[in-house]
Coordinates of C-alpha atoms and ligand atoms in Angstrom, one line a residue:
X1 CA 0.0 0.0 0.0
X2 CA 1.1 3.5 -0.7
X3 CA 1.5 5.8 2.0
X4 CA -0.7 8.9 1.1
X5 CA 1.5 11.2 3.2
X6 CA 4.0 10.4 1.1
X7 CA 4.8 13.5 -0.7
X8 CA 4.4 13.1 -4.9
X9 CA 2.7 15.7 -6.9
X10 CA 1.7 13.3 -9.6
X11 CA 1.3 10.1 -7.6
X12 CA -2.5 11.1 -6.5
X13 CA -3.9 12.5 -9.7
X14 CA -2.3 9.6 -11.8
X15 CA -4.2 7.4 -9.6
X16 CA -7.6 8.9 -9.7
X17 CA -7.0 9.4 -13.5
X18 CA -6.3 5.2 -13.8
X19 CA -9.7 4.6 -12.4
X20 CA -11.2 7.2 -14.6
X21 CA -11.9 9.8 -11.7
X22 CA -11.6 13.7 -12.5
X23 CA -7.9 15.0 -11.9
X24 CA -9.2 17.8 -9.5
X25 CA -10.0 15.0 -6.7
X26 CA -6.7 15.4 -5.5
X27 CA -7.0 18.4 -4.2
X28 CA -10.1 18.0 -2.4
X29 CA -8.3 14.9 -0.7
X30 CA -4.9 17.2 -0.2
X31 CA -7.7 19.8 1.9
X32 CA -8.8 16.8 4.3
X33 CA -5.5 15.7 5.0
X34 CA -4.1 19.1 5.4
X35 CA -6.8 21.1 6.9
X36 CA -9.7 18.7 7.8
X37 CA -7.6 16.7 10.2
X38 CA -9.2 13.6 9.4
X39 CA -8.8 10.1 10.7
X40 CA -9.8 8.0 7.8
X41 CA -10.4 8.3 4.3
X42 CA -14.3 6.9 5.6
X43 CA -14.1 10.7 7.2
X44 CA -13.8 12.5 3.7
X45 CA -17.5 13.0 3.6
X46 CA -17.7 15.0 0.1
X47 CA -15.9 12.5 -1.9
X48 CA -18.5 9.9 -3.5
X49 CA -18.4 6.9 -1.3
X50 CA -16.9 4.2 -3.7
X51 CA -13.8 7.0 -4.4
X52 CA -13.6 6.4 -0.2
X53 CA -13.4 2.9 -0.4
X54 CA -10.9 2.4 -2.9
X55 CA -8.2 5.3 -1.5
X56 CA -9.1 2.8 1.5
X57 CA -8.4 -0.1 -0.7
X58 CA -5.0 1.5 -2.2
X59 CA -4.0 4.3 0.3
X60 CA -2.6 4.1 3.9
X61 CA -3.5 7.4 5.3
X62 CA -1.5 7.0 9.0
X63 CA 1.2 4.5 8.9
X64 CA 2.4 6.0 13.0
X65 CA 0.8 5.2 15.3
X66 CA 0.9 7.5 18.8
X67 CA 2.4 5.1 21.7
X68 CA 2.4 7.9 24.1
X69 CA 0.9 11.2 24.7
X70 CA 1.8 13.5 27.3
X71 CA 1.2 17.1 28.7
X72 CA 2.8 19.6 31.4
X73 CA 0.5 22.4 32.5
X74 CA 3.1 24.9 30.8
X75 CA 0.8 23.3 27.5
X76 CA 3.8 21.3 26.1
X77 CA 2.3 18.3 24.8
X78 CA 5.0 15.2 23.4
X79 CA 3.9 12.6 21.1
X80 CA 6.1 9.5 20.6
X81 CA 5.1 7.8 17.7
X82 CA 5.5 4.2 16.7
X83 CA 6.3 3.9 13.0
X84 CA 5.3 1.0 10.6
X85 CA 8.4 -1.0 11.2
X86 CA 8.1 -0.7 14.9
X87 CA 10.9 2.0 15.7
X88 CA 10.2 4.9 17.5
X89 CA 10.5 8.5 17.2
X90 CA 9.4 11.7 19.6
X91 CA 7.9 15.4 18.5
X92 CA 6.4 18.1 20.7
X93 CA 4.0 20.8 20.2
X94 CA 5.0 24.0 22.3
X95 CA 2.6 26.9 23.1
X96 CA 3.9 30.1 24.1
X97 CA 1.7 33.3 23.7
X98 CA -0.4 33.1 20.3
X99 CA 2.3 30.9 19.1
X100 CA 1.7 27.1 18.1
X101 CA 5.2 25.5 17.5
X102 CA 6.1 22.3 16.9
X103 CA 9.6 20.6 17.3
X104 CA 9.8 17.4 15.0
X105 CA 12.3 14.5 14.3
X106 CA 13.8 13.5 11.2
X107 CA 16.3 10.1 12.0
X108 CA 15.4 7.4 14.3
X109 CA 18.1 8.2 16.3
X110 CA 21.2 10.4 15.7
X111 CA 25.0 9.7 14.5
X112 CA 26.1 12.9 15.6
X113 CA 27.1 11.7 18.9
X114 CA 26.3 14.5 21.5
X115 CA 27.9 12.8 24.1
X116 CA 25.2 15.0 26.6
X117 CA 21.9 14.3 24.3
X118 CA 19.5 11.0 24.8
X119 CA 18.8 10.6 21.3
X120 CA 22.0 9.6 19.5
X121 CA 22.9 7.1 22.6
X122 CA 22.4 3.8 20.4
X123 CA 23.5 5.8 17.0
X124 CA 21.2 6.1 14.6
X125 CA 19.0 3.4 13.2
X126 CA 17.6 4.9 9.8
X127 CA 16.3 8.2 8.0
X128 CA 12.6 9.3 8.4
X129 CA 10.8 9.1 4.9
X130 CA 9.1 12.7 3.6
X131 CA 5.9 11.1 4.4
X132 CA 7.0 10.1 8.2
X133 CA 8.3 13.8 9.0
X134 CA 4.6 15.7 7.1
X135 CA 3.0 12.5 9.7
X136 CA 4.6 14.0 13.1
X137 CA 3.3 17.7 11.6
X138 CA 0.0 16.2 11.0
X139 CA -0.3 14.2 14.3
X140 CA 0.6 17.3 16.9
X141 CA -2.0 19.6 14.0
X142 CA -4.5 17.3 15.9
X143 CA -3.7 18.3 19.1
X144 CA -5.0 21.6 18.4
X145 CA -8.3 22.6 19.5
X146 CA -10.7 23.9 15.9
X147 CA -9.9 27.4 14.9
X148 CA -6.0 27.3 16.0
X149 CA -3.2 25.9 13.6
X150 CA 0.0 25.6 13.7
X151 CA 2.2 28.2 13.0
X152 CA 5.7 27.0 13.2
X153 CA 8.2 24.4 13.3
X154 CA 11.7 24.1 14.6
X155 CA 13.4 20.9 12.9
X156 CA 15.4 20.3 16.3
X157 CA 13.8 16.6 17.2
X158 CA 16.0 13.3 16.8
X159 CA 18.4 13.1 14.2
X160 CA 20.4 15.4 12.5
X161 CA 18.4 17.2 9.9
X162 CA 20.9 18.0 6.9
X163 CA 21.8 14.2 7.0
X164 CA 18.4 13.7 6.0
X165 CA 18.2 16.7 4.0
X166 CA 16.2 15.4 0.4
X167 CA 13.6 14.2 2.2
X168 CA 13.1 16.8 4.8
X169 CA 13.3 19.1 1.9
X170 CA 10.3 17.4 0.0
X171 CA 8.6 17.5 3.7
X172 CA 9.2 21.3 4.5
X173 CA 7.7 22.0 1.1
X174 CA 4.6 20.5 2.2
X175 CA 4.4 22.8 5.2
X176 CA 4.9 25.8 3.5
X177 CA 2.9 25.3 0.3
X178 CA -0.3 27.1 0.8
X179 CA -2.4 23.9 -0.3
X180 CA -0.4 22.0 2.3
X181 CA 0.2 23.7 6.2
X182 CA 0.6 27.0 4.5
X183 CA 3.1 27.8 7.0
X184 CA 5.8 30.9 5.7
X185 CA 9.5 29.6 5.2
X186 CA 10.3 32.3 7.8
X187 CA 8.9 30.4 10.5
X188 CA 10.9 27.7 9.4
X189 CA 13.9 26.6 11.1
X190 CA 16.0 23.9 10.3
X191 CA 18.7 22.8 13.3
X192 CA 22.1 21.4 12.4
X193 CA 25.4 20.3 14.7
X194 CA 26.9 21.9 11.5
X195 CA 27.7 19.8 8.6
X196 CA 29.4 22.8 6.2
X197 CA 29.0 20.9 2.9
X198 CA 25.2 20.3 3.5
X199 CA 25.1 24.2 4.7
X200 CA 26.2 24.9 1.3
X201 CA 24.0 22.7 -0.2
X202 CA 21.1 24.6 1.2
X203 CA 23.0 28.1 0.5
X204 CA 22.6 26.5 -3.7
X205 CA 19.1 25.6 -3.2
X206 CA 18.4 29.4 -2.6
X207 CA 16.6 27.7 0.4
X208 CA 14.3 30.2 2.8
X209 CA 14.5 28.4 5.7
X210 CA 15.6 29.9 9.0
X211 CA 19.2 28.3 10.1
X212 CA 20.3 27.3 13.6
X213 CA 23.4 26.2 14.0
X214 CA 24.9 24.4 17.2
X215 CA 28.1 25.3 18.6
X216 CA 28.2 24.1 22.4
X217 CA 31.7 24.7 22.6
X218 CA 34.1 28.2 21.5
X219 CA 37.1 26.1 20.4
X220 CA 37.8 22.6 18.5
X221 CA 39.4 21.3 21.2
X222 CA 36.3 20.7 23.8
X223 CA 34.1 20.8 21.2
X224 CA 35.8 17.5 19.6
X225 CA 34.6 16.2 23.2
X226 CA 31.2 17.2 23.4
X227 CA 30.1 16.5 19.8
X228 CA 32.2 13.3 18.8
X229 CA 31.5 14.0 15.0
X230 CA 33.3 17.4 15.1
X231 CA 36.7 15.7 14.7
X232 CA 37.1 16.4 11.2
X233 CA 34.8 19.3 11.4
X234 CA 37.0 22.5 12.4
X235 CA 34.2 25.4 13.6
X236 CA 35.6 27.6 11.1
X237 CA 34.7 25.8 8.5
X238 CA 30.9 25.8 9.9
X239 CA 30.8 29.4 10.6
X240 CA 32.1 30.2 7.3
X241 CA 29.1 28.2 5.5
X242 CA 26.8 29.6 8.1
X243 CA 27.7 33.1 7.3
X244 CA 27.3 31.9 3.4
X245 CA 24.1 31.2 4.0
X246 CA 23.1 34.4 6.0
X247 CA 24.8 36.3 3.1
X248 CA 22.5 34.6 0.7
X249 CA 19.1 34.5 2.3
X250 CA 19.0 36.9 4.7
X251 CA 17.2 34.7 7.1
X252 CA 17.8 34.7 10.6
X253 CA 20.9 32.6 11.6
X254 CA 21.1 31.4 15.1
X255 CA 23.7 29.6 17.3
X256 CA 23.0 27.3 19.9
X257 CA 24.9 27.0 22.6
X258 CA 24.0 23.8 25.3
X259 CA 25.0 25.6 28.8
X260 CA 27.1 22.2 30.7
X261 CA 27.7 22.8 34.5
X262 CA 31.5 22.7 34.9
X263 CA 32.3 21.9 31.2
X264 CA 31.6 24.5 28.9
X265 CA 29.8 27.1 31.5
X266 CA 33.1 29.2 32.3
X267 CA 33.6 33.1 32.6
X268 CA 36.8 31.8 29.9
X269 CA 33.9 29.9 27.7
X270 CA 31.8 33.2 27.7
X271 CA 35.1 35.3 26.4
X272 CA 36.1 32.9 23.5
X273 CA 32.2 32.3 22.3
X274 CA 31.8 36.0 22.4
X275 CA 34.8 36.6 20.2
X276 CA 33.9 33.8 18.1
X277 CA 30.7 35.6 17.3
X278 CA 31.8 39.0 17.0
X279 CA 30.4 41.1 14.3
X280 CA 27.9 38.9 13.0
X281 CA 23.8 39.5 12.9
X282 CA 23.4 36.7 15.0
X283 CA 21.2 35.4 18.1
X284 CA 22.6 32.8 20.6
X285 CA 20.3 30.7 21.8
X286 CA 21.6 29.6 25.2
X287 CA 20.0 26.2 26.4
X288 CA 20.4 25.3 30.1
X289 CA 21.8 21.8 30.1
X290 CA 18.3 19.2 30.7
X291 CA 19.6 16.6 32.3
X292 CA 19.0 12.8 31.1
X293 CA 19.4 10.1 33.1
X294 CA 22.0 8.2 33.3
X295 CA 24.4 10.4 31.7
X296 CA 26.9 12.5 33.7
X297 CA 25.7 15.8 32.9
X298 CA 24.1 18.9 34.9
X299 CA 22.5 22.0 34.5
X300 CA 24.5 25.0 35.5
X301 CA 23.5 26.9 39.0
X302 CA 21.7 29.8 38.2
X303 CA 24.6 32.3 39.3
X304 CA 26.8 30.2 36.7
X305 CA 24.3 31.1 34.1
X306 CA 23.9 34.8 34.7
X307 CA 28.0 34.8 34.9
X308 CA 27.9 33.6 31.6
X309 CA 25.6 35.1 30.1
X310 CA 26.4 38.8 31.2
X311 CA 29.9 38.1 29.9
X312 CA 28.3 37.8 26.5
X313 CA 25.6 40.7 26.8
X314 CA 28.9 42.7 27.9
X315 CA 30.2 42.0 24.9
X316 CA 27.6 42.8 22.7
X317 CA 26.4 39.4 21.9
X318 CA 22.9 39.2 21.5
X319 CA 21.6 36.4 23.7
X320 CA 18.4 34.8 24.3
X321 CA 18.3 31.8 27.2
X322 CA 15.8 28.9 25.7
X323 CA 12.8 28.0 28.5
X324 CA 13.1 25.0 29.3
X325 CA 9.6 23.7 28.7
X326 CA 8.0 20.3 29.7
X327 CA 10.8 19.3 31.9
X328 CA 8.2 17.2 33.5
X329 CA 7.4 15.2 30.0
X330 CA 11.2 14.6 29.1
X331 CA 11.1 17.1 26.4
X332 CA 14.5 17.5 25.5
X333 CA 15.6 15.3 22.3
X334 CA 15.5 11.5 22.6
X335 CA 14.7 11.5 26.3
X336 CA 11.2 10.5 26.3
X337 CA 11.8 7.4 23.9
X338 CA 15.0 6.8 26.0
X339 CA 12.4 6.3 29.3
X340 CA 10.3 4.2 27.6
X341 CA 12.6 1.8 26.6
X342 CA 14.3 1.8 30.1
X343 CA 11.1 1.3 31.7
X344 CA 10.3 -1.5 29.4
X345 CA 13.5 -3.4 29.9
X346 CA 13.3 -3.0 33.5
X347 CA 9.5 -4.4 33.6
X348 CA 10.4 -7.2 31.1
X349 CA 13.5 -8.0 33.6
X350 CA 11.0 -8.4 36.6
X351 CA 8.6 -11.3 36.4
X352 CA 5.9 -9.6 38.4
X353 CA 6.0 -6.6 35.5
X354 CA 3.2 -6.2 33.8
X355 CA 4.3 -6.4 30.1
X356 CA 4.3 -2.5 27.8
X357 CA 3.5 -0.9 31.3
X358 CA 5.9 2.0 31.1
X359 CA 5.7 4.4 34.2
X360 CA 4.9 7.5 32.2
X361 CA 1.1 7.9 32.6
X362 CA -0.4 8.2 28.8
X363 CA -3.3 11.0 28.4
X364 CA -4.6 9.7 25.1
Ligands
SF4_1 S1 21.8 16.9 20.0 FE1 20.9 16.7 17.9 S2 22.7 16.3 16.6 FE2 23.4 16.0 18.7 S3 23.1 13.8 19.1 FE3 21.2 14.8 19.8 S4 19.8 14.7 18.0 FE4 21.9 14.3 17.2

C-alpha cells in the first residue's frame, strides 16, 4: 500500500485518472488531510463513497501510530510515535503566547554523537521518509483545539536534519505550500550540529528556511569532546558556511549553545564564544543543560548562568536563554523514547511486570 502522506505531486492524480476519476479530486483529498484533520479516508464526507473505499483499498493514510501522549501544565504536549516497522521516534507541540510550535524529528536516532543528548545514545538506526516527518506535523495539528493551527516548526527533534536533508526538503515543502500547512518559510527553522558541505548545499538551493546552527563549545578542542563527529569538522569551516548562507538568504541565523555545568559554562567559555561571534547578525540561543538520566551531565546553577551570560551581553552578543519547557514530560531530544525503553527493559527484567507498562502515565 502506498502511503498517502507520502509527498508526490503526480502520484494522486495519476491514480484517480487510472480509475477514470476527475484530476481535480486530488485536491479535495490534499484539503482533508491538510486542513480537515481527518482520521480516515471513511471521514472524507464529500468524496463519493466508492472513491472512499478504494483510496481505503489503495492508500494508507496513517502508517504511525501514537504510543504515548503526554502534557505539562506549561501546555507542552510530546507525542512519541511508533512507526510501521516498529521503531520509535518523539515530537512536541509548544505553546507560548499566540504561538503554536512544533519541534519534530527526522532520523530514528542520531550519529552525531552528542555525548550529553538522549537521542543519538544507540547511533542512529535509519532516515525518516518525507511522508514520516509531514506524519509528526500532522499528528501534533490534531492536538490543536478547531480554529488554531500551527504556526511554526523548529526541525530540532531526533536526528540530524541536513543528514536527511532530500527528504526533509520534500517535507518542509509540504508545510509551507499554501495547499499544504501554509506555514511561511520564515517560521521555518531547520537545526544542524553543523555539517558545512550540506550548509552549502542549502546556500545552492536558494533555500528560505531559517538556520540554527549548534556550537556548544568556543574552540575545536572541547568541542571534539562534546560533539564526537566534530573531529574532522573545524568550527571555522561551519561558521564560514553559516555566514554563506546568512549572506544569501538573509534569514535569521542562530547559534545554539547547550550551557554544561563545569564543562563549557566558564567566565573563559563566555570570552572565547563572544569573540567567536563578533560582528555577526546573529542570536545565541543559550539552552540550560536538561539533564537525562543516566548520563553524567548537569545544569549550571543559576549564578553560573547569569555569569555567563552577562559576559556575553557585555560583549555585545545578542543572547536569548531557551525556557526550558516540559521538563516534567522529558522534552528534551531523545529523552522521552529513552524512558520508555528503560522502563520496558526494566518491567520485562521483573517477572511480576506487567508487560508494555511504562511508568509514564499516557493522556490519550
Ligand atoms: S543533539 Fe541533535 S545532533 Fe546531537 S546527538 Fe542529539 S539529536 Fe543528534
Amino acid at each position: 500500500m502506498k502511503h498517502l502522506l507520502e509527498p508526490d505531486a503526480r502520484a494522486l492524480p495519476d491514480w484517480l485518472a487510472s480509475h477514470g476519476l476527475p484530476r481535480y479530486r486530488a485536491a479535495q483529498i490534499r484539503r482533508w488531510v491538510f486542513a480537515g484533520r481527518v482520521r480516515s479516508f471513511e471521514e472524507m464526507s464529500d468524496l463519493p463513497k466508492d472513491l472512499r473505499e478504494k483510496l481505503a483499498a489503495d492508500f494508507q493514510l496513517w502508517t504511525t501510530r501514537v504510543a504515548l501522549h503526554t502534557a505539562t501544565d506549561d501546555g507542552t504536549e510530546k507525542l512519541l510515535l511508533e512507526l510501521a516497522d516498529g521503531q520509535q521516534i518523539e515530537c512536541v507541540l509548544l505553546r507560548d503566547g499566540p504561538r503554536r510550535s512544533i519541534c519534530i524529528s527526522t532520523q530514528v536516532g542520531c550519529a552525531m554523537g552528542c555525548v550529553f543528548c538522549a537521542s543519538g545514545l544507540n547511533g542512529v538506526a535509519r532516515n525518516l521518509t518525507a511522508g514520516e516527518i509531514v506524519e509528526q506535523m500532522l499528528q501534533l495539528d490534531r492536538l490543536l483545539p478547531v480554529g488554531e493551527r500551527l504556526s511554526h516548526i523548529v526541525v530540532m527533534g531526533m536526528g540530524e536534519p541536513l543528514a536527511n536533508l532530500d527528504r526533509l526538503l520534500i517535507a518542509l515543502g509540504e508545510a509551507s505550500d499554501p495547499s499544504g500547512l501554509g506555514i511561511s518559510p520564515r517560521r521555518i527553522t531547520i537545526s544542524t550540529v553543523g555539517l558545512p558541505e550540506a550548509i552549502n548545499r542549502l546556500t545552492e538551493l536558494e533555500s528560505r528556511y531559517n538556520l540554527a546552527v549548534s556550537l556548544h563549545a568556543p574552540d575545536d578542542a572541547l568541542r571534539n569532546e562534546l560533539v564526537k563527529v566534530s573531529k574532522n569538522i573545524p568550527l571555522a569551516d561551519i561558521l564560514r558556511a553559516a555566514d554563506r548562507y546568512f549572506e544569501a538568504s538573509g534569514r535569521r541565523l542562530t547559534f545554539e549553545y547547550v550551557l554544561l555545568g563545569g564543562l563549557n559554562d566558564h567566565l573563559d567559555h563566555a570570552r572565547r564564544l563572544a569573540e567567536l561571534l563578533r560582528g555577526r547578525t546573529a542570536l545565541l540561543n543559550v539552552i540550560p543543560y536538561n539533564p537525562v538520566a543516566g548520563l553524567p551531565y548537569r545544569t549550571p546553577s543559576s549564578s553560573a548562568q547569569n555569569r555567563f551570560l552577562d559576559v556575553l551581553r557585555t560583549a555585545g552578543i545578542n543572547v536569548f536563554v531557551r525556557e526550558r519547557k516540559g521538563d516534567k514530560i522529558n522534552a528534551a531530544c531523545g529523552q522521552l523514547r529513552r524512558s520508555v525503553e528503560q522502563a520496558k527493559q526494566a518491567a520485562s527484567s521483573e517477572s511480576t511486570a506487567t508487560p508494555g507498562v511504562v511508568s509514564i502515565a499516557p493522556l490519550a
